[in-house]
Short mmCIF file of N, CA, C and O in Angstrom, two decimals:
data_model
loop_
_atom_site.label_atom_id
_atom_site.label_comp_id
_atom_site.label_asym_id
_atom_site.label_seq_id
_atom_site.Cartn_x
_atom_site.Cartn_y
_atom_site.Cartn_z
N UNK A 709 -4.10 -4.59 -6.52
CA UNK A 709 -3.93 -3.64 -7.59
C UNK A 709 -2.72 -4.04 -8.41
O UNK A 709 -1.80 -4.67 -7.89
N UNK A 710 -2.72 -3.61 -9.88
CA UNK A 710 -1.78 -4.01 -10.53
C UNK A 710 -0.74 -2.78 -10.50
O UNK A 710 -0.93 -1.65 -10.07
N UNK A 711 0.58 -3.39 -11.16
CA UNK A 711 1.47 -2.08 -11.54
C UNK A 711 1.02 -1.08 -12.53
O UNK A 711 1.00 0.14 -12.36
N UNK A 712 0.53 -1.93 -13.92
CA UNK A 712 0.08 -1.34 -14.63
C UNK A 712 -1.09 0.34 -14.43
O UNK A 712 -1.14 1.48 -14.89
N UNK A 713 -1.79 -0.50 -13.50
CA UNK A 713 -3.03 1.11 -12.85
C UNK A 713 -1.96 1.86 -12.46
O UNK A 713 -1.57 2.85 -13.09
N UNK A 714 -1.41 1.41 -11.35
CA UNK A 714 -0.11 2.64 -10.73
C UNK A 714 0.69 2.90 -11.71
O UNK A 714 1.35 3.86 -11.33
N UNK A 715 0.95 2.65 -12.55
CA UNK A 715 1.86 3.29 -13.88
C UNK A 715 0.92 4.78 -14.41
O UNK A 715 1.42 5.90 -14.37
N UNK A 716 -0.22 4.56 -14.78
CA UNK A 716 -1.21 5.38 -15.22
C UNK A 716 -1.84 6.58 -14.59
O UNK A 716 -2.55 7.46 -15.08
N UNK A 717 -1.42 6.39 -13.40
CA UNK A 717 -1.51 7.62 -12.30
C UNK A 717 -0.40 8.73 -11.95
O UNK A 717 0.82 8.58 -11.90
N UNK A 718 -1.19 9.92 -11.70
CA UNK A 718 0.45 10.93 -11.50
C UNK A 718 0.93 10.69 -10.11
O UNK A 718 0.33 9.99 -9.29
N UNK A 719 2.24 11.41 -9.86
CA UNK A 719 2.64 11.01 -8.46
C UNK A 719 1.94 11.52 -7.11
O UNK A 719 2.09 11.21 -5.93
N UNK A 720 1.20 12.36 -7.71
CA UNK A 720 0.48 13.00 -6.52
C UNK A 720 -1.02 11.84 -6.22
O UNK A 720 -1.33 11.55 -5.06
N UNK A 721 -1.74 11.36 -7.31
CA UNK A 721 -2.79 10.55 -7.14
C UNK A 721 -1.56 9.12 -5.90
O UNK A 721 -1.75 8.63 -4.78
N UNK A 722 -0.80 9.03 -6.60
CA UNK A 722 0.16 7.55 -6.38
C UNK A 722 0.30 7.76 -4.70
O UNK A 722 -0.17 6.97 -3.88
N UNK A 723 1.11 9.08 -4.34
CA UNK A 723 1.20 9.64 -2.81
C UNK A 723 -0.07 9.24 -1.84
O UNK A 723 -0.08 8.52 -0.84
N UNK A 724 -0.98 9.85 -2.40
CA UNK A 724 -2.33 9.46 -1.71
C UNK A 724 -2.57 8.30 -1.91
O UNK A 724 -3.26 7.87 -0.98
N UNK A 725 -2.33 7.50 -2.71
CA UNK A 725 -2.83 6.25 -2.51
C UNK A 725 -1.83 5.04 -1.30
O UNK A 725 -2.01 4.02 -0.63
N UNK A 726 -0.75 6.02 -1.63
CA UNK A 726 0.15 5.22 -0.72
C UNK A 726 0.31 5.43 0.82
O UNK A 726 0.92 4.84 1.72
N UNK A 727 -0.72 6.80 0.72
CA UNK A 727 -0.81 6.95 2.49
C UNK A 727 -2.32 6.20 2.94
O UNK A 727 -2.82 6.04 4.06
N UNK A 728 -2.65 5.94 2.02
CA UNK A 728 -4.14 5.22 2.11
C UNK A 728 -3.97 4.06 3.08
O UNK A 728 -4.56 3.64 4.07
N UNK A 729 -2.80 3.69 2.26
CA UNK A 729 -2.39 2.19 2.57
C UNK A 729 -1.44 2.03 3.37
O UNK A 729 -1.16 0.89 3.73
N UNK A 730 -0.88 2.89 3.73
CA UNK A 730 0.15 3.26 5.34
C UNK A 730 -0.84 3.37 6.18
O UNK A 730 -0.46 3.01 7.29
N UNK A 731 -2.10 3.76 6.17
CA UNK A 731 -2.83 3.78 7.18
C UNK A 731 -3.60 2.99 7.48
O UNK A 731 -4.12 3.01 8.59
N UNK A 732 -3.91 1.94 6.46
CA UNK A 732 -4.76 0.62 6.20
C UNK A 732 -3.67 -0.67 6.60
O UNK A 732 -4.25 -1.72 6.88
N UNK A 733 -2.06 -0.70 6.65
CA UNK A 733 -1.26 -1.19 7.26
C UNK A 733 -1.25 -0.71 8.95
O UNK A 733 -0.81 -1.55 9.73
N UNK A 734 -1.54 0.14 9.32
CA UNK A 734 -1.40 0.58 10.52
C UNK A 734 -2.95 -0.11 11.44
O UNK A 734 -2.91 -0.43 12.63
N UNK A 735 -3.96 -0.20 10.72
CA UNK A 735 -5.24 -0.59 11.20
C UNK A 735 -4.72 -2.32 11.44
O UNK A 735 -4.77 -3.10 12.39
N UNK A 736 -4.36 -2.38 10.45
CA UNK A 736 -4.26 -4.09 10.75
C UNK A 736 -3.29 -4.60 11.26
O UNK A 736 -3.48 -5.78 11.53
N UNK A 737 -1.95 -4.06 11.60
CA UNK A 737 -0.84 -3.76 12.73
C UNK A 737 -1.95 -3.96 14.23
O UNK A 737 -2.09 -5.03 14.82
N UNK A 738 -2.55 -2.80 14.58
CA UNK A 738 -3.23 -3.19 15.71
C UNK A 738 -4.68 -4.19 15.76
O UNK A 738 -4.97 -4.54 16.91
N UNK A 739 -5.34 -4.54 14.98
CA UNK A 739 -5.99 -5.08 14.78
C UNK A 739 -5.38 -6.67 15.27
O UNK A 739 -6.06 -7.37 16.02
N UNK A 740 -3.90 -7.18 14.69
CA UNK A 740 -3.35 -8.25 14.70
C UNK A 740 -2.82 -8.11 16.21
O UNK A 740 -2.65 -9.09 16.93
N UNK A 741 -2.57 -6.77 16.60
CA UNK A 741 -1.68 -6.74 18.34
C UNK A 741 -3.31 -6.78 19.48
O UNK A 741 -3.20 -6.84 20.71
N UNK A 742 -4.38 -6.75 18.93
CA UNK A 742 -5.40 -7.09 19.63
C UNK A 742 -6.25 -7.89 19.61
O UNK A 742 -7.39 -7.71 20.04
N UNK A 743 -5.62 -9.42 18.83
CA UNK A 743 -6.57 -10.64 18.60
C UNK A 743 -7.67 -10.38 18.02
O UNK A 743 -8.67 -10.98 18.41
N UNK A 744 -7.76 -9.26 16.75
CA UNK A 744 -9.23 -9.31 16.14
C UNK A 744 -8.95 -9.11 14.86
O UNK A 744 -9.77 -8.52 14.16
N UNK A 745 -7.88 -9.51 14.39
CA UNK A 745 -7.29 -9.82 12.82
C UNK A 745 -7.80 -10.89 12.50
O UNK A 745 -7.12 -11.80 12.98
N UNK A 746 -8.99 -11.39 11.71
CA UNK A 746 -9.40 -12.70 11.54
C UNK A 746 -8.23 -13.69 9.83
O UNK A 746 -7.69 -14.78 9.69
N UNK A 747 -8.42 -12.45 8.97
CA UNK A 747 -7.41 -12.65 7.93
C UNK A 747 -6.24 -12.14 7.38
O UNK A 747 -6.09 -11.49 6.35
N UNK A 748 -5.25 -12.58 8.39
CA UNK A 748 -4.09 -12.32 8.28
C UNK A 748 -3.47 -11.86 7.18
O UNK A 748 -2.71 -10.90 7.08
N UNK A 749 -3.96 -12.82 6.14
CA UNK A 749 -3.26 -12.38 4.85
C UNK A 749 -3.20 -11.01 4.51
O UNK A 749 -2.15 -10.39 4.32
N UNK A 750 -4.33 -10.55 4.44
CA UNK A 750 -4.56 -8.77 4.40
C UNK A 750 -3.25 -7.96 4.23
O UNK A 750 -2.84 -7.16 3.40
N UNK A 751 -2.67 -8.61 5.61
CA UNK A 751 -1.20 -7.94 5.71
C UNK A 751 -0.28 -8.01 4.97
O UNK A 751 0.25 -6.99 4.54
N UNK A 752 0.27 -9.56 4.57
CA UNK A 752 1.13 -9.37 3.00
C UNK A 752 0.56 -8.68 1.91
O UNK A 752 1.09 -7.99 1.04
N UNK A 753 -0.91 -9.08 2.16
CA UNK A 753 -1.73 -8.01 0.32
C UNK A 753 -1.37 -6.30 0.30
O UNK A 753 -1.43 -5.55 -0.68
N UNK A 754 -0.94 -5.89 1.88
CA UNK A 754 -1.32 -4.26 2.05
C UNK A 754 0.45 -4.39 2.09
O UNK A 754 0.91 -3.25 2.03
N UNK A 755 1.12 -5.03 2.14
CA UNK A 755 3.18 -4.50 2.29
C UNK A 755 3.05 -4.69 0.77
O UNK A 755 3.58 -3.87 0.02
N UNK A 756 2.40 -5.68 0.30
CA UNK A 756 3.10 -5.61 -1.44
C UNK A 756 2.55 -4.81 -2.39
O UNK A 756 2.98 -4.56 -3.52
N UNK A 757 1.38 -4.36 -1.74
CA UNK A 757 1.10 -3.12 -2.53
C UNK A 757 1.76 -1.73 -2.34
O UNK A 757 2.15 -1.03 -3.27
N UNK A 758 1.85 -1.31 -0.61
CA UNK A 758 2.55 -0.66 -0.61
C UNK A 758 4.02 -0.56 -1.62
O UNK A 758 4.36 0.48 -2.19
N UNK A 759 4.63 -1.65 -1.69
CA UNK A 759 6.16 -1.85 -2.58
C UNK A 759 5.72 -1.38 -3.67
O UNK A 759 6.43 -0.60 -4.32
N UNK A 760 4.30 -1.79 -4.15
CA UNK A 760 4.22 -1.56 -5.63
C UNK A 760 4.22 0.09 -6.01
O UNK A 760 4.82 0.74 -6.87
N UNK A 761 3.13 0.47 -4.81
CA UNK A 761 3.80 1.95 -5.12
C UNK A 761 4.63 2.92 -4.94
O UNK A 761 4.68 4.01 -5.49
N UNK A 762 5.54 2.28 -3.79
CA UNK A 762 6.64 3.36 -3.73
C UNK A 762 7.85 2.63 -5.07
O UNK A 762 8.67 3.45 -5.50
N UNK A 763 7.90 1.72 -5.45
CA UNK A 763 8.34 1.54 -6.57
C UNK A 763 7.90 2.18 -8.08
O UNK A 763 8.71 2.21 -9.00
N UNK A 764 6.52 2.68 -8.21
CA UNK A 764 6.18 3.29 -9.51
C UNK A 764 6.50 4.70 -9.47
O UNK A 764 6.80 5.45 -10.39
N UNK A 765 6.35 4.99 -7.92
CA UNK A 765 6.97 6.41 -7.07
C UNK A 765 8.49 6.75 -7.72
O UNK A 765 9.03 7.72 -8.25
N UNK A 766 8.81 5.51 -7.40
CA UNK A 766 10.45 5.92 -8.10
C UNK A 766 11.09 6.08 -9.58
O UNK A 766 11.97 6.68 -10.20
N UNK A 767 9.94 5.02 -9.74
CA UNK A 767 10.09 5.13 -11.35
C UNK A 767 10.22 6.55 -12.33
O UNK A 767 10.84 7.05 -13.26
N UNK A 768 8.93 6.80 -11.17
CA UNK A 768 8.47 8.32 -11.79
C UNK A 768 9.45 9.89 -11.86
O UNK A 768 9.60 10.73 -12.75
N UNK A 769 9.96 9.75 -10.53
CA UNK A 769 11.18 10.31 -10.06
C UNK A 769 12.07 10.30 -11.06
O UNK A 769 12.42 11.35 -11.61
N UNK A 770 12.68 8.76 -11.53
CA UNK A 770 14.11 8.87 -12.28
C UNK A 770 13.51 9.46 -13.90
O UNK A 770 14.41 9.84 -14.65
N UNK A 771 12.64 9.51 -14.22
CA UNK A 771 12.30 10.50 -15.57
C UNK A 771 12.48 11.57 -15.76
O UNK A 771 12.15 12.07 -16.83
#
C-alpha cells in the first residue's frame, strides 16, 4: 500500500487498518516460529506497512 491511500483515509479507517496488520504480523510471527513461513519476505512487506501507518497516524494527530 502506498502513503498516498493512507493519507486519504480518516484515523479511525487508518486504526483498523493498522490492527489488521498487527494481526497479520502476529500470524506470520508464528507461522515463521513453526517452519511453515514459506515467504519470508511477507514480514518486511507487513513492518513497513505497519510504519506507514502509524506514521500517517501521526501526521494526522499533529493537525
Amino acid at each position: 500500500m502506498k502513503a498516498s491511500e493512507l493519507r486519504s483515509k480518516d484515523a479511525a479507517e487508518l486504526r483498523k487498518e493498522l490492527e489488521g496488520l498487527l494481526r497479520a504480523q502476529f500470524s506470520l510471527r508464528m507461522q515463521l516460529a513453526t517452519q511453515q513461513l514459506s515467504n519470508t519476505s511477507q514480514l518486511g512487506k507487513v513492518r513497513r506497512d505497519i510504519a506507514r501507518v502509524r506514521t500517517v497516524l501521526r501526521e494526522k494527530a499533529g493537525k
